[in-house]
């Protein structure tokens, strides 16, 4: 008896599984119809920022985002091979100087780049005030933040919540208005999308 | 006229496909009495209709027949001949016509092969019926939601505003067409890359159709595998070449210096390639040892489903990508086709698998079949990783409503170790004996290659850079190449000695004696070259951005680059602005490069055309970013040994081609096999 029924139960189970997977697939895919897929916000907004530790680029020791609690934190992912980052670099420098006396900290995370080249980049274009330049050799932090090109910038509130994200280079106005809103305890609005660069060469 | 001809072709093909599906099943169930030749007329009808539709589209394009809406919206009278022809697949509706045409050709070849058997052929008739269903779907789409032969009833100044699906209504031809997408008329590769991919995609429907037919008959065995071997190989060769050409296109057109970005559309072609590669290997295990029967069904269904998924991803507009088509009703239709395919094929497999699978047990994991199993598992994991990364944004969007991107780091971190594992199985697998391998035999075969690889790597470490991925790529890559070289040398030398032949003749004989095996070895060497090329060019590349005024010279990667002057010219379909850059190395002018910006009439943004000077040492790659009277902004790239990427990529196809072209050696002439026992 069981000899003949067992394969039948298995068969019905697998049929049910196939049907369930396919229905789920149809639901997921059809939810995408009629939307513009090029607008990508971060699902991390409103969530606590990842707290991985990051080694400093030019000195010993590590930095954890948790250490910066109480400050507005601007986390910027950049690389020496990234051309939009060159355009953005002076904007970040100016902002770091302007907010030097406020509880605002800047973190520059080097994304998919060699420390040597990143340091050469800073030698050439300058270092911003009160900015921690850190490296992310295995892209662990970049994956946690869902980075898919540089530059990308995240704004974190004093209690450690990700409040806003900007894809592409920041303008002076975007950076100051977002920081001011966060300092005042408000919620910044959407930032416009910009062009990022994926790493080339493979 | 083109519209009438085209619709006629589509109608004939559609009616023939439906007939083929019904008649095919009838012949399958009564195959002892009914010969396959009963299917002659539906097959001829499908082939004729497919050819007629394709021809009509090309005639419309080449004769600037702007009364066809497709021609008005995707071509102009000034488009160069090559791109006019390629416009047939540069947009949504036309690409479906090419798909249907290729499918019709495959159906015809399956029919002719089946007819040559000169005996009742239930398996072949069932396969033809399945292919009839698939072509019913594609030609059905052409007649309804994706009609490329709609006529223009209200012309705009450039292009067509309103259309009608009926060819006999009064057509109002536009004076001039809108022209193809600028990106798609910027490089001749556009003319061959998509057809190659489509042949690869559509070709995978043949083993799928035979597998379904075998399941319906309920007979297992290697019959369906053996009979579809040629088609699988051909499809795989074209798919491989199509993917490599796609990389080349990306490198030469997009101006970012890269050739692979884990873009959803690239992934869409890579996933069926991975599954098909696994299938080629496990099919070899089944033909040789009768194992992995159920697994082969799973792989062949997955491969076919992934080609449909890929078609869906590129045509639904639900995933953001450089080369996806716009949103249209084709998306939902393809989704339903995919869903029905998955339910019916896996459902049939679930109910019938006990009838077709009776597998001998694996004697030992340390054996050729054990290594093939390992390779299949790694390839399956690889496919799953790419699938997950590609679909993750959609799944998250559906569940949480927020939109997220999966970037390159995710794919790179998983793909690199998986790739190295694959290289390892490539080195050891092919020289491992079947059934059960003694360690001593394997060690004797890999000892010297391993020493050689270690020596090369040591030299590389001393003189070069020490990044882990470069070291591993060189170590494993040279190991794979050395194992194959030792194997070929050993076998041919023994033959040369015993028969007094010269070594070249003996090695050619060896490679021809077992083309399946040696084709695989060519492909393995090719993958090793490809991996070394990718690792070196990615890790040792140089990049810089400079701004130059006329007469300025900059030093980059050992070259002196002088910005001579700006030039512009009008070509038939575009306005070209460029910078003339003189390249000097060691005091000698080695090249004059002309990176350009091309402005097309129907494009808002100009398209950069990089200029590349290739050499054995590497590629000097200049891409124009901005230009005005006073200065140019140039992206400079240096990619060492990039030729290895292209050479390796195309050699992978050559491996498949070898296995296909040299197959069926004359048995009386070739008595021994070059393969180790």
mmCIF file of N, CA, C and O in Angstrom, chain B residues 155-192:
data_model
loop_
_atom_site.group_PDB
_atom_site.id
_atom_site.type_symbol
_atom_site.label_atom_id
_atom_site.label_comp_id
_atom_site.label_asym_id
_atom_site.label_seq_id
_atom_site.Cartn_x
_atom_site.Cartn_y
_atom_site.Cartn_z
ATOM 1 N N UNK B 155 0.686 60.124 -40.307
ATOM 2 C CA UNK B 155 2.130 60.329 -40.294
ATOM 3 C C UNK B 155 2.479 61.589 -39.516
ATOM 4 O O UNK B 155 1.775 62.586 -39.577
ATOM 5 N N UNK B 156 3.576 61.507 -38.756
ATOM 6 C CA UNK B 156 4.126 62.712 -38.146
ATOM 7 C C UNK B 156 5.201 63.241 -39.092
ATOM 8 O O UNK B 156 5.493 62.629 -40.117
ATOM 9 N N UNK B 157 5.800 64.367 -38.723
ATOM 10 C CA UNK B 157 6.831 64.913 -39.586
ATOM 11 C C UNK B 157 7.962 63.893 -39.756
ATOM 12 O O UNK B 157 8.447 63.641 -40.839
ATOM 13 N N UNK B 158 8.367 63.329 -38.623
ATOM 14 C CA UNK B 158 9.360 62.261 -38.652
ATOM 15 C C UNK B 158 8.784 61.111 -37.867
ATOM 16 O O UNK B 158 8.555 61.222 -36.679
ATOM 17 N N UNK B 159 8.505 59.995 -38.552
ATOM 18 C CA UNK B 159 7.938 58.857 -37.847
ATOM 19 C C UNK B 159 6.442 58.768 -38.024
ATOM 20 O O UNK B 159 5.859 59.479 -38.842
ATOM 21 N N UNK B 160 5.830 57.884 -37.246
ATOM 22 C CA UNK B 160 4.420 57.563 -37.437
ATOM 23 C C UNK B 160 3.656 57.813 -36.155
ATOM 24 O O UNK B 160 4.140 57.519 -35.066
ATOM 25 N N UNK B 161 2.448 58.391 -36.257
ATOM 26 C CA UNK B 161 1.704 58.731 -35.055
ATOM 27 C C UNK B 161 0.627 57.720 -34.705
ATOM 28 O O UNK B 161 0.451 57.358 -33.559
ATOM 29 N N UNK B 162 -0.139 57.294 -35.717
ATOM 30 C CA UNK B 162 -1.211 56.342 -35.430
ATOM 31 C C UNK B 162 -1.095 55.175 -36.400
ATOM 32 O O UNK B 162 -0.647 55.335 -37.533
ATOM 33 N N UNK B 163 -1.489 54.008 -35.932
ATOM 34 C CA UNK B 163 -1.288 52.815 -36.753
ATOM 35 C C UNK B 163 -2.539 51.961 -36.815
ATOM 36 O O UNK B 163 -3.454 52.112 -35.998
ATOM 37 N N UNK B 164 -2.561 51.076 -37.778
ATOM 38 C CA UNK B 164 -3.613 50.083 -37.835
ATOM 39 C C UNK B 164 -2.980 48.731 -38.135
ATOM 40 O O UNK B 164 -2.023 48.637 -38.896
ATOM 41 N N UNK B 165 -3.505 47.664 -37.517
ATOM 42 C CA UNK B 165 -2.915 46.348 -37.757
ATOM 43 C C UNK B 165 -3.294 45.762 -39.117
ATOM 44 O O UNK B 165 -2.740 44.746 -39.510
ATOM 45 N N UNK B 166 -4.235 46.378 -39.813
ATOM 46 C CA UNK B 166 -4.697 45.768 -41.062
ATOM 47 C C UNK B 166 -3.961 46.353 -42.256
ATOM 48 O O UNK B 166 -3.998 47.564 -42.486
ATOM 49 N N UNK B 167 -3.314 45.512 -43.055
ATOM 50 C CA UNK B 167 -2.479 46.030 -44.138
ATOM 51 C C UNK B 167 -3.289 46.677 -45.254
ATOM 52 O O UNK B 167 -2.733 47.387 -46.070
ATOM 53 N N UNK B 168 -4.614 46.385 -45.314
ATOM 54 C CA UNK B 168 -5.362 46.914 -46.461
ATOM 55 C C UNK B 168 -5.999 48.263 -46.178
ATOM 56 O O UNK B 168 -6.631 48.826 -47.036
ATOM 57 N N UNK B 169 -5.849 48.803 -44.987
ATOM 58 C CA UNK B 169 -6.391 50.145 -44.771
ATOM 59 C C UNK B 169 -5.517 51.159 -45.483
ATOM 60 O O UNK B 169 -4.384 50.870 -45.861
ATOM 61 N N UNK B 170 -6.032 52.359 -45.611
ATOM 62 C CA UNK B 170 -5.275 53.387 -46.304
ATOM 63 C C UNK B 170 -4.074 53.806 -45.456
ATOM 64 O O UNK B 170 -4.220 54.304 -44.349
ATOM 65 N N UNK B 171 -2.906 53.583 -45.986
ATOM 66 C CA UNK B 171 -1.696 53.927 -45.249
ATOM 67 C C UNK B 171 -1.249 55.331 -45.605
ATOM 68 O O UNK B 171 -1.412 55.787 -46.724
ATOM 69 N N UNK B 172 -0.704 56.011 -44.627
ATOM 70 C CA UNK B 172 -0.180 57.343 -44.884
ATOM 71 C C UNK B 172 1.291 57.326 -44.482
ATOM 72 O O UNK B 172 1.627 57.282 -43.299
ATOM 73 N N UNK B 173 2.152 57.317 -45.479
ATOM 74 C CA UNK B 173 3.570 57.136 -45.191
ATOM 75 C C UNK B 173 4.192 58.420 -44.680
ATOM 76 O O UNK B 173 3.927 59.508 -45.183
ATOM 77 N N UNK B 174 5.023 58.284 -43.663
ATOM 78 C CA UNK B 174 5.796 59.438 -43.201
ATOM 79 C C UNK B 174 6.823 59.797 -44.270
ATOM 80 O O UNK B 174 7.245 58.946 -45.052
ATOM 81 N N UNK B 175 7.200 61.089 -44.326
ATOM 82 C CA UNK B 175 8.182 61.504 -45.328
ATOM 83 C C UNK B 175 9.564 60.974 -44.973
ATOM 84 O O UNK B 175 10.381 60.691 -45.828
ATOM 85 N N UNK B 176 9.790 60.874 -43.678
ATOM 86 C CA UNK B 176 11.102 60.430 -43.225
ATOM 87 C C UNK B 176 10.906 59.650 -41.930
ATOM 88 O O UNK B 176 9.948 59.889 -41.199
ATOM 89 N N UNK B 177 11.801 58.708 -41.686
ATOM 90 C CA UNK B 177 11.681 57.919 -40.467
ATOM 91 C C UNK B 177 12.408 58.569 -39.300
ATOM 92 O O UNK B 177 13.161 59.532 -39.473
ATOM 93 N N UNK B 178 12.189 58.007 -38.105
ATOM 94 C CA UNK B 178 12.771 58.571 -36.889
ATOM 95 C C UNK B 178 14.210 58.073 -36.665
ATOM 96 O O UNK B 178 15.046 58.772 -36.127
ATOM 97 N N UNK B 179 14.466 56.874 -37.105
ATOM 98 C CA UNK B 179 15.832 56.345 -36.974
ATOM 99 C C UNK B 179 16.013 55.464 -35.764
ATOM 100 O O UNK B 179 15.268 55.565 -34.796
ATOM 101 N N UNK B 180 16.994 54.571 -35.822
ATOM 102 C CA UNK B 180 17.239 53.664 -34.697
ATOM 103 C C UNK B 180 17.829 54.393 -33.504
ATOM 104 O O UNK B 180 18.368 55.492 -33.634
ATOM 105 N N UNK B 181 17.733 53.781 -32.345
ATOM 106 C CA UNK B 181 18.365 54.255 -31.127
ATOM 107 C C UNK B 181 19.846 54.546 -31.400
ATOM 108 O O UNK B 181 20.546 53.724 -31.962
ATOM 109 N N UNK B 182 20.333 55.754 -31.020
ATOM 110 C CA UNK B 182 21.733 56.107 -31.304
ATOM 111 C C UNK B 182 22.730 55.031 -30.879
ATOM 112 O O UNK B 182 23.663 54.735 -31.619
ATOM 113 N N UNK B 183 22.503 54.439 -29.713
ATOM 114 C CA UNK B 183 23.459 53.432 -29.240
ATOM 115 C C UNK B 183 23.518 52.218 -30.152
ATOM 116 O O UNK B 183 24.507 51.504 -30.183
ATOM 117 N N UNK B 184 22.426 52.007 -30.886
ATOM 118 C CA UNK B 184 22.357 50.795 -31.699
ATOM 119 C C UNK B 184 22.811 51.034 -33.136
ATOM 120 O O UNK B 184 22.774 50.133 -33.957
ATOM 121 N N UNK B 185 23.223 52.257 -33.458
ATOM 122 C CA UNK B 185 23.750 52.465 -34.809
ATOM 123 C C UNK B 185 25.152 53.037 -34.730
ATOM 124 O O UNK B 185 25.619 53.721 -35.621
ATOM 125 N N UNK B 186 25.820 52.751 -33.633
ATOM 126 C CA UNK B 186 27.128 53.349 -33.411
ATOM 127 C C UNK B 186 28.264 52.366 -33.668
ATOM 128 O O UNK B 186 29.415 52.744 -33.656
ATOM 129 N N UNK B 187 27.949 51.101 -33.864
ATOM 130 C CA UNK B 187 29.012 50.117 -34.049
ATOM 131 C C UNK B 187 28.499 48.927 -34.856
ATOM 132 O O UNK B 187 27.413 48.439 -34.594
ATOM 133 N N UNK B 188 29.291 48.436 -35.818
ATOM 134 C CA UNK B 188 28.844 47.326 -36.659
ATOM 135 C C UNK B 188 28.521 46.055 -35.877
ATOM 136 O O UNK B 188 27.755 45.217 -36.356
ATOM 137 N N UNK B 189 29.067 45.910 -34.667
ATOM 138 C CA UNK B 189 28.787 44.705 -33.889
ATOM 139 C C UNK B 189 27.301 44.530 -33.630
ATOM 140 O O UNK B 189 26.823 43.424 -33.420
ATOM 141 N N UNK B 190 26.570 45.666 -33.652
ATOM 142 C CA UNK B 190 25.134 45.612 -33.420
ATOM 143 C C UNK B 190 24.451 44.724 -34.445
ATOM 144 O O UNK B 190 23.393 44.156 -34.198
ATOM 145 N N UNK B 191 25.073 44.612 -35.630
ATOM 146 C CA UNK B 191 24.450 43.820 -36.681
ATOM 147 C C UNK B 191 24.582 42.325 -36.423
ATOM 148 O O UNK B 191 23.757 41.544 -36.899
ATOM 149 N N UNK B 192 25.601 41.897 -35.691
ATOM 150 C CA UNK B 192 25.766 40.456 -35.506
ATOM 151 C C UNK B 192 25.561 39.963 -34.076
ATOM 152 O O UNK B 192 25.203 38.810 -33.863
#
